[in-house]
Tab-separated table of C-alpha atoms in Angstrom:
chain	number	residue	atom	x	y	z
B	1	MET	CA	75.349	261.661	208.020
B	2	ARG	CA	71.499	260.991	207.996
B	3	PHE	CA	71.525	258.383	211.314
B	4	THR	CA	68.016	259.041	212.740
B	5	LEU	CA	69.577	257.848	216.812
B	6	VAL	CA	71.610	261.679	217.086
B	7	ALA	CA	68.616	262.727	216.556
B	8	LEU	CA	67.035	264.037	220.470
B	9	ALA	CA	70.345	265.189	221.240
B	10	ALA	CA	70.664	267.480	218.000
B	11	LEU	CA	67.307	268.643	218.732
B	12	ALA	CA	68.612	269.547	222.276
B	13	ALA	CA	71.441	271.496	221.075
B	14	VAL	CA	68.541	273.363	218.637
B	15	SER	CA	67.090	274.005	221.907
B	16	VAL	CA	69.652	275.974	223.148
B	17	THR	CA	70.794	277.575	219.921
B	18	GLN	CA	67.034	278.510	220.585
B	19	ALA	CA	67.511	279.431	224.073
B	20	ARG	CA	70.014	281.977	223.864
B	21	GLU	CA	69.871	285.741	225.194
B	22	GLY	CA	69.227	288.345	222.517
B	23	SER	CA	70.863	286.037	219.348
B	24	GLN	CA	69.938	287.340	216.474
B	25	HIS	CA	72.328	286.346	214.080
B	26	HIS	CA	70.548	284.313	210.633
B	27	PHE	CA	72.514	282.062	208.925
B	28	GLY	CA	70.308	283.051	205.766
B	29	ALA	CA	70.713	287.044	206.150
B	30	VAL	CA	71.584	288.337	202.858
B	31	GLY	CA	74.368	291.080	203.026
B	32	HIS	CA	76.006	289.472	205.739
B	33	ASP	CA	80.295	289.509	205.116
B	34	TYR	CA	81.517	286.461	204.436
B	35	HIS	CA	84.605	288.491	203.261
B	36	HIS	CA	85.968	286.693	206.574
B	37	TYR	CA	86.549	283.288	204.754
B	38	GLY	CA	89.150	284.261	201.671
B	39	GLU	CA	86.789	283.936	198.744
B	40	GLN	CA	84.994	287.468	196.996
B	41	VAL	CA	81.419	286.240	197.702
B	42	THR	CA	79.145	286.946	193.898
B	43	GLU	CA	76.119	287.492	193.572
B	44	ASP	CA	74.831	284.096	192.882
B	45	MET	CA	76.430	282.364	196.232
B	46	GLN	CA	74.335	285.288	198.088
B	47	PRO	CA	71.140	282.857	199.138
B	48	GLY	CA	67.591	283.023	198.604
B	49	SER	CA	64.264	283.875	200.573
B	50	LEU	CA	62.996	280.385	201.222
B	51	TYR	CA	64.473	280.621	205.260
B	52	SER	CA	63.882	284.373	205.691
B	53	SER	CA	60.765	282.936	208.292
B	54	LYS	CA	61.048	279.272	210.340
B	55	ARG	CA	60.132	276.265	207.992
B	56	LEU	CA	58.752	273.269	210.052
B	57	VAL	CA	60.128	270.682	210.368
B	58	LYS	CA	60.723	266.906	210.897
B	59	VAL	CA	62.824	263.837	212.398
B	60	SER	CA	60.654	261.017	211.936
B	61	GLU	CA	57.947	259.562	211.899
B	62	HIS	CA	56.996	259.848	215.409
B	63	ALA	CA	58.392	262.731	216.422
B	64	LYS	CA	56.456	266.123	216.296
B	65	PRO	CA	57.702	268.313	213.762
B	66	ARG	CA	58.848	271.669	215.161
B	67	TRP	CA	59.105	275.530	213.607
B	68	LEU	CA	63.750	276.258	212.684
B	69	ALA	CA	65.462	278.833	211.297
B	70	LEU	CA	68.101	277.637	209.312
B	71	GLU	CA	70.777	278.178	212.242
B	72	ASP	CA	68.539	275.260	213.407
B	73	ILE	CA	68.198	273.220	209.966
B	74	LEU	CA	72.105	273.486	210.064
B	75	ALA	CA	72.555	272.493	214.067
B	76	LEU	CA	70.783	269.225	212.675
B	77	ARG	CA	72.422	268.906	209.105
B	78	ARG	CA	75.457	268.890	210.849
B	79	ALA	CA	74.299	266.626	213.504
B	80	GLY	CA	73.801	264.389	210.291
B	81	VAL	CA	70.583	264.192	211.358
B	82	GLY	CA	67.771	263.075	208.802
B	83	PHE	CA	65.246	265.553	208.471
B	84	MET	CA	61.746	266.327	206.174
B	85	ASP	CA	61.284	270.510	205.720
B	86	ILE	CA	56.900	269.187	205.642
B	87	THR	CA	56.427	273.054	205.205
B	88	ASP	CA	54.823	273.052	202.302
B	89	THR	CA	53.730	269.839	202.775
B	90	GLN	CA	51.945	269.287	205.571
B	91	ASP	CA	48.038	268.328	203.921
B	92	MET	CA	50.024	265.261	202.843
B	93	HIS	CA	52.098	264.966	206.740
B	94	ALA	CA	48.563	265.371	208.142
B	95	SER	CA	47.240	261.610	207.731
B	96	GLU	CA	50.639	260.387	206.365
B	97	ALA	CA	50.005	256.158	205.068
B	98	THR	CA	53.502	255.047	204.256
B	99	VAL	CA	53.636	251.659	201.894
B	100	GLN	CA	56.054	249.369	204.407
B	101	GLN	CA	54.738	246.110	205.446
B	102	GLY	CA	52.075	245.979	202.905
B	103	GLY	CA	51.644	244.057	199.432
B	104	LYS	CA	49.569	247.033	198.471
B	105	ALA	CA	50.414	250.359	197.530
B	106	VAL	CA	46.976	253.064	196.856
B	107	ALA	CA	47.851	256.117	195.690
B	108	GLY	CA	44.103	256.725	194.780
B	109	ASP	CA	41.258	256.041	196.008
B	110	GLU	CA	41.145	252.748	193.617
B	111	TYR	CA	43.852	252.742	191.770
B	112	GLU	CA	47.271	249.702	193.458
B	113	THR	CA	50.039	249.488	191.916
B	114	THR	CA	51.449	246.019	190.834
B	115	LEU	CA	54.857	245.339	190.058
B	116	PRO	CA	55.746	242.528	187.413
B	117	THR	CA	55.885	238.851	189.265
B	118	LYS	CA	57.882	237.977	186.421
B	119	LEU	CA	61.239	239.296	184.196
B	120	GLY	CA	59.641	239.801	180.339
B	121	GLN	CA	61.511	242.422	178.881
B	122	GLY	CA	65.363	240.465	178.680
B	123	LYS	CA	65.706	240.705	174.610
B	124	ARG	CA	64.708	244.869	174.178
B	125	VAL	CA	66.367	245.599	178.613
B	126	ARG	CA	70.018	244.139	177.130
B	127	GLY	CA	69.692	245.850	173.900
B	128	ALA	CA	69.464	248.407	175.486
B	129	ILE	CA	72.468	247.932	178.052
B	130	GLU	CA	74.844	247.694	174.877
B	131	GLN	CA	74.154	251.308	174.261
B	132	LEU	CA	75.763	251.839	177.413
B	133	SER	CA	79.220	253.184	177.877
B	134	THR	CA	80.784	255.622	180.807
B	135	LYS	CA	81.915	258.850	177.971
B	136	LEU	CA	78.961	260.285	178.976
B	137	TYR	CA	79.801	260.534	183.032
B	138	GLY	CA	83.168	262.408	183.010
B	139	ASP	CA	81.347	264.604	179.535
B	140	VAL	CA	78.787	265.837	182.558
B	141	LEU	CA	80.086	265.601	185.791
B	142	ASN	CA	83.193	267.488	184.724
B	143	PRO	CA	81.108	271.034	184.527
B	144	PHE	CA	78.107	269.972	186.536
B	145	THR	CA	80.790	269.785	189.183
B	146	ALA	CA	82.713	272.777	188.100
B	147	PHE	CA	79.317	274.861	189.882
B	148	HIS	CA	81.278	276.258	192.681
B	149	ASN	CA	78.110	274.609	194.036
B	150	ARG	CA	74.393	273.931	193.303
B	151	TYR	CA	72.392	274.912	196.537
B	152	TYR	CA	69.161	274.515	196.379
B	153	ASP	CA	68.041	278.852	197.611
B	154	SER	CA	70.426	280.301	195.165
B	155	GLU	CA	71.361	281.348	191.551
B	156	TYR	CA	74.033	278.437	191.514
B	157	GLY	CA	71.313	276.517	191.877
B	158	ARG	CA	69.037	277.400	189.700
B	159	LYS	CA	71.678	278.115	186.784
B	160	SER	CA	73.588	274.055	187.026
B	161	SER	CA	68.757	273.724	187.517
B	162	GLU	CA	68.526	275.039	183.922
B	163	TRP	CA	72.425	273.789	182.640
B	164	LEU	CA	71.960	270.486	183.297
B	165	ARG	CA	68.429	270.969	181.250
B	166	GLY	CA	69.414	271.670	178.255
B	167	GLN	CA	72.079	268.357	178.617
B	168	ILE	CA	69.202	266.480	178.754
B	169	GLU	CA	67.091	268.813	175.854
B	170	GLY	CA	69.910	268.376	173.520
B	171	LEU	CA	69.745	264.684	173.979
B	172	VAL	CA	66.543	264.157	172.551
B	173	LYS	CA	66.753	267.181	169.725
B	174	GLU	CA	70.235	264.318	168.782
B	175	ALA	CA	67.631	261.255	169.023
B	176	ARG	CA	64.377	263.304	167.251
B	177	ALA	CA	62.328	262.001	169.541
B	178	ASN	CA	59.546	262.389	170.800
B	179	VAL	CA	59.653	263.205	175.010
B	180	THR	CA	59.052	266.211	176.755
B	181	VAL	CA	62.076	267.765	179.099
B	182	GLU	CA	59.945	270.392	181.610
B	183	PRO	CA	61.344	272.171	184.710
B	184	PHE	CA	58.940	271.598	187.587
B	185	LYS	CA	59.269	275.179	190.005
B	186	HIS	CA	59.678	275.549	193.498
B	187	ARG	CA	59.692	278.444	195.574
B	188	PHE	CA	63.180	278.910	196.088
B	189	PRO	CA	64.914	279.288	192.562
B	190	GLN	CA	65.700	275.783	191.783
B	191	SER	CA	63.771	273.938	189.391
B	192	SER	CA	63.404	269.778	188.882
B	193	ILE	CA	62.957	268.316	185.895
B	194	ILE	CA	61.728	266.546	185.001
B	195	ALA	CA	61.704	263.873	181.225
B	196	ARG	CA	58.647	262.210	179.765
B	197	PHE	CA	58.272	258.911	177.217
B	198	ALA	CA	54.927	259.264	176.981
B	199	GLY	CA	52.835	255.978	177.096
B	200	SER	CA	49.639	254.624	176.173
B	201	SER	CA	48.535	253.728	179.555
B	202	GLU	CA	47.477	256.192	182.242
B	203	GLU	CA	50.030	254.838	185.018
B	204	THR	CA	53.561	256.387	185.773
B	205	VAL	CA	56.588	254.958	186.324
B	206	VAL	CA	59.616	256.676	187.634
B	207	VAL	CA	62.868	256.930	187.729
B	208	SER	CA	64.651	259.200	189.666
B	209	ALA	CA	67.492	261.531	191.522
B	210	HIS	CA	68.553	264.773	192.701
B	211	GLN	CA	70.487	267.150	190.979
B	212	ASP	CA	71.574	270.002	193.558
B	213	SER	CA	75.112	269.976	195.884
B	214	VAL	CA	75.499	271.227	199.643
B	215	ASN	CA	78.368	272.526	201.588
B	216	MET	CA	77.465	271.189	205.361
B	217	TRP	CA	79.622	274.677	206.995
B	218	LEU	CA	78.797	276.754	204.960
B	219	PRO	CA	75.700	276.178	201.943
B	220	TRP	CA	74.585	278.693	199.438
B	221	PHE	CA	78.457	280.327	199.957
B	222	GLY	CA	81.166	276.765	200.658
B	223	ARG	CA	82.727	274.974	197.645
B	224	ALA	CA	79.307	272.407	196.677
B	225	ASN	CA	80.950	269.630	194.473
B	226	GLY	CA	78.841	267.050	194.424
B	227	ALA	CA	80.425	264.265	192.502
B	228	ASP	CA	79.042	261.776	194.487
B	229	ASP	CA	76.158	263.268	195.650
B	230	ASP	CA	74.321	263.649	193.758
B	231	GLY	CA	75.827	264.268	190.398
B	232	SER	CA	76.306	260.700	190.164
B	233	GLY	CA	72.748	259.582	190.508
B	234	THR	CA	72.329	262.943	187.888
B	235	VAL	CA	74.704	261.550	185.812
B	236	THR	CA	74.193	257.639	186.209
B	237	ILE	CA	70.094	257.623	184.944
B	238	LEU	CA	70.800	260.468	182.605
B	239	GLU	CA	72.868	257.649	180.278
B	240	ALA	CA	70.229	255.913	180.809
B	241	PHE	CA	67.862	257.802	179.562
B	242	ARG	CA	70.433	258.766	176.326
B	243	ALA	CA	69.880	254.334	175.683
B	244	LEU	CA	66.702	254.474	175.996
B	245	LEU	CA	66.730	257.558	173.550
B	246	HIS	CA	69.030	255.820	170.981
B	247	GLU	CA	66.876	252.508	171.311
B	248	GLY	CA	63.464	254.506	170.273
B	249	PHE	CA	61.770	253.475	173.597
B	250	LYS	CA	58.557	253.424	173.321
B	251	PRO	CA	57.025	252.151	177.169
B	252	GLU	CA	52.902	250.453	177.252
B	253	ARG	CA	52.856	252.407	180.696
B	254	THR	CA	54.331	255.818	180.429
B	255	VAL	CA	58.120	256.281	181.924
B	256	GLU	CA	59.165	259.255	183.090
B	257	PHE	CA	62.850	260.291	184.398
B	258	HIS	CA	62.749	263.030	187.390
B	259	TRP	CA	66.035	264.938	188.659
B	260	TYR	CA	64.932	266.873	192.468
B	261	ALA	CA	65.795	270.001	193.775
B	262	GLY	CA	66.507	271.577	197.214
B	263	GLU	CA	66.582	267.269	198.580
B	264	GLU	CA	69.685	268.437	200.544
B	265	GLY	CA	66.684	271.193	202.026
B	266	GLY	CA	64.665	268.266	203.474
B	267	LEU	CA	63.385	266.269	200.450
B	268	LEU	CA	61.984	269.245	199.237
B	269	GLY	CA	61.727	268.977	195.468
B	270	SER	CA	60.503	265.475	195.691
B	271	GLN	CA	57.341	266.307	198.085
B	272	ASP	CA	56.562	268.766	196.860
B	273	VAL	CA	56.343	266.597	192.745
B	274	ALA	CA	55.015	263.292	194.679
B	275	ARG	CA	52.808	266.182	196.427
B	276	GLU	CA	51.065	267.769	192.563
B	277	TYR	CA	51.109	263.616	191.816
B	278	LYS	CA	49.074	262.466	194.836
B	279	LYS	CA	46.750	265.693	195.135
B	280	ARG	CA	46.030	264.741	191.248
B	281	GLY	CA	45.331	261.070	191.415
B	282	ALA	CA	47.919	260.293	189.253
B	283	LYS	CA	48.302	256.275	189.147
B	284	VAL	CA	52.394	255.502	190.190
B	285	VAL	CA	53.260	252.179	190.283
B	286	GLY	CA	56.863	252.872	191.092
B	287	ASN	CA	59.854	255.800	191.590
B	288	LEU	CA	63.202	254.169	191.877
B	289	HIS	CA	66.197	256.037	192.871
B	290	PHE	CA	69.398	256.500	192.311
B	291	ASP	CA	70.738	258.374	195.371
B	292	MET	CA	75.729	258.472	195.720
B	293	THR	CA	76.839	255.310	192.885
B	294	GLY	CA	80.030	256.187	192.024
B	295	PHE	CA	82.186	255.242	195.203
B	296	TRP	CA	82.870	252.509	197.261
B	297	THR	CA	85.815	251.064	198.826
B	298	LYS	CA	88.305	248.858	197.847
B	299	GLY	CA	89.129	245.371	199.341
B	300	SER	CA	85.321	245.464	200.565
B	301	GLU	CA	82.723	243.667	198.481
B	302	GLU	CA	81.385	245.605	195.910
B	303	VAL	CA	77.424	245.808	195.450
B	304	ILE	CA	74.707	247.607	195.362
B	305	GLY	CA	73.143	248.999	197.937
B	306	LEU	CA	69.320	248.816	198.287
B	307	VAL	CA	67.430	250.046	201.248
B	308	ALA	CA	65.273	248.622	203.890
B	309	ASP	CA	63.527	251.518	205.405
B	310	ARG	CA	61.521	253.856	203.685
B	311	THR	CA	60.536	251.348	200.549
B	312	ASP	CA	58.368	248.843	200.216
B	313	PRO	CA	59.112	245.129	199.984
B	314	GLN	CA	57.722	244.809	197.208
B	315	SER	CA	59.855	246.982	195.031
B	316	ARG	CA	63.238	245.697	196.796
B	317	ALA	CA	62.543	242.217	196.249
B	318	LEU	CA	62.075	243.540	192.229
B	319	VAL	CA	65.400	245.639	192.609
B	320	SER	CA	66.962	241.768	193.438
B	321	ASP	CA	65.551	239.836	190.227
B	322	LEU	CA	66.697	243.255	188.041
B	323	ALA	CA	69.714	243.778	189.606
B	324	ALA	CA	70.309	239.962	189.120
B	325	GLU	CA	69.690	239.986	186.109
B	326	TYR	CA	71.383	242.447	184.615
B	327	THR	CA	73.583	244.023	186.528
B	328	ARG	CA	77.065	241.699	187.532
B	329	LEU	CA	76.158	242.925	190.913
B	330	LYS	CA	74.227	241.553	194.055
B	331	THR	CA	71.927	243.669	195.765
B	332	ARG	CA	72.325	243.083	199.269
B	333	GLU	CA	70.500	245.851	202.606
B	334	PHE	CA	71.077	248.241	204.760
B	335	GLU	CA	68.746	251.010	206.193
B	336	CYS	CA	69.604	254.840	205.662
B	337	GLY	CA	67.166	256.228	208.412
B	338	TYR	CA	64.259	259.177	207.545
B	339	GLY	CA	64.377	261.488	205.698
B	340	CYS	CA	68.068	259.496	203.766
B	341	SER	CA	66.050	260.435	199.774
B	342	ASP	CA	64.151	261.373	197.876
B	343	HIS	CA	62.736	257.853	197.670
B	344	ALA	CA	61.038	258.666	201.119
B	345	SER	CA	58.956	261.359	199.477
B	346	TRP	CA	56.870	259.437	197.802
B	347	ASN	CA	57.202	256.177	199.999
B	348	ALA	CA	55.655	258.960	202.662
B	349	PHE	CA	52.838	259.539	200.241
B	350	GLY	CA	51.932	256.138	200.101
B	351	PHE	CA	52.793	255.610	196.689
B	352	ARG	CA	55.541	252.530	195.655
B	353	SER	CA	59.458	253.772	196.283
B	354	ALA	CA	63.130	251.641	196.481
B	355	MET	CA	66.594	253.646	196.505
B	356	ALA	CA	69.645	251.986	194.409
B	357	PHE	CA	72.488	253.396	196.778
B	358	GLU	CA	76.711	252.793	195.976
B	359	SER	CA	77.061	249.755	198.944
B	360	ASP	CA	76.568	248.824	202.239
B	361	GLN	CA	77.529	251.315	203.680
B	362	LEU	CA	75.820	254.844	204.487
B	363	GLU	CA	79.230	256.651	205.424
B	364	ALA	CA	81.919	255.611	203.803
B	365	ASN	CA	82.163	258.139	201.238
B	366	THR	CA	84.123	260.418	203.381
B	367	ASN	CA	83.917	263.458	201.056
B	368	ILE	CA	80.566	264.774	201.000
B	369	HIS	CA	79.023	267.926	201.582
B	370	SER	CA	82.955	269.169	201.106
B	371	PRO	CA	85.146	270.501	198.800
B	372	LYS	CA	86.535	267.061	198.100
B	373	ASP	CA	83.579	264.989	196.050
B	374	THR	CA	85.586	265.620	192.868
B	375	VAL	CA	84.719	263.316	189.835
B	376	GLU	CA	88.889	261.936	190.454
B	377	THR	CA	87.195	259.968	193.687
B	378	LEU	CA	83.949	257.777	192.035
B	379	ASP	CA	84.402	254.861	189.960
B	380	PHE	CA	82.699	255.144	187.017
B	381	ASP	CA	82.204	250.969	185.938
B	382	HIS	CA	80.338	250.630	188.843
B	383	MET	CA	78.420	253.516	188.167
B	384	LEU	CA	77.465	251.792	184.715
B	385	GLU	CA	76.215	248.067	187.422
B	386	PHE	CA	73.334	251.448	188.225
B	387	SER	CA	72.827	252.381	185.252
B	388	LYS	CA	72.538	249.184	183.571
B	389	LEU	CA	69.618	249.172	186.699
B	390	ALA	CA	67.154	252.150	185.078
B	391	VAL	CA	67.152	250.394	181.797
B	392	ALA	CA	66.004	247.297	182.978
B	393	TYR	CA	63.412	248.959	185.129
B	394	ALA	CA	62.539	251.329	182.912
B	395	PHE	CA	62.495	247.875	180.858
B	396	GLU	CA	60.589	245.316	183.001
B	397	VAL	CA	57.879	247.844	184.913
B	398	GLY	CA	57.191	250.325	182.208
B	399	TYR	CA	55.648	247.312	180.719
B	400	ASP	CA	53.063	245.844	181.854
B	401	GLY	CA	54.291	241.844	181.054
B	402	SER	CA	51.356	242.225	177.579
B	403	ALA	CA	53.661	243.468	175.088
């Protein structure tokens, strides 16, 4: 679904599409007659205005960005090409400085991030892990996937985001915690969500997932339950967040939980957030992202997939150590491709990042981006190991070792 090896073929197809004589069709045109698809169109299914003009899209670090219409962006998605829509973040990509093999991650003019070299929060981590359960997964996923889709450029995207924010705020209220929950607005209807455990230092740690879902054929209209992609990551970090609230988590570094909008549109939400943090000189220690945590092929070895590209080696080493110490699974590295998920936004802007995935087989779950991506296909016990990993990352990176 995200391999860049087919990028040239897909772009060739896009060029043919763009050159079609007299072609005026635009998949994002409001008022298009969808009734022949057999479903009554509602206002929530109508696309927003994001694609009223062409968008600037990249399919690799080295390829020249191209201005594409929505129908051409859809062609990339259907061809399995990962991409980043950089229309609103061109200023950052002009001086793109990814964190790959170097030992340093520089997020500002002088600040260098530091990750723990040894684990020192075992008692706290295990106390919080004891609070984890799979109950929240079903309680949240069933209504969350009941939205017809969670397409970012639609009312469904807006309403599903507001509903999710209500669930997060409800957990904070129940715990009577001094934790803030705020929407992060974008140019499209769906908002990202940022929940913040304020620390005493100026540094910030980010744990994230994406909340949107998409039907690969009719993104604003088609059914897209999005249980695994990425409802699973959404509730994986939400359950970790709940356990931290229960434990009265008070980190030294500020720890934020992010639920991004518009990942399926080319990492739109996470780019906006990372750009804002970069421009204001935020001291982000690192990001651990969870995109799809609920599906693995029975009969294969059950592992935590660890994305090897567009991440930095120190973050990957830390996540491997955390998994070995606090989960029952080991990690196995694999390559995910350009624009694979939101960790790439942080990496592209010079921050440390890592991504945990449900297995080391990127395309094992063939249900995604379709009505078949349902809650019944997920393994909640498998997901629980990822919630443990999120808790461990929050504690071990949330303290600098002196506490």
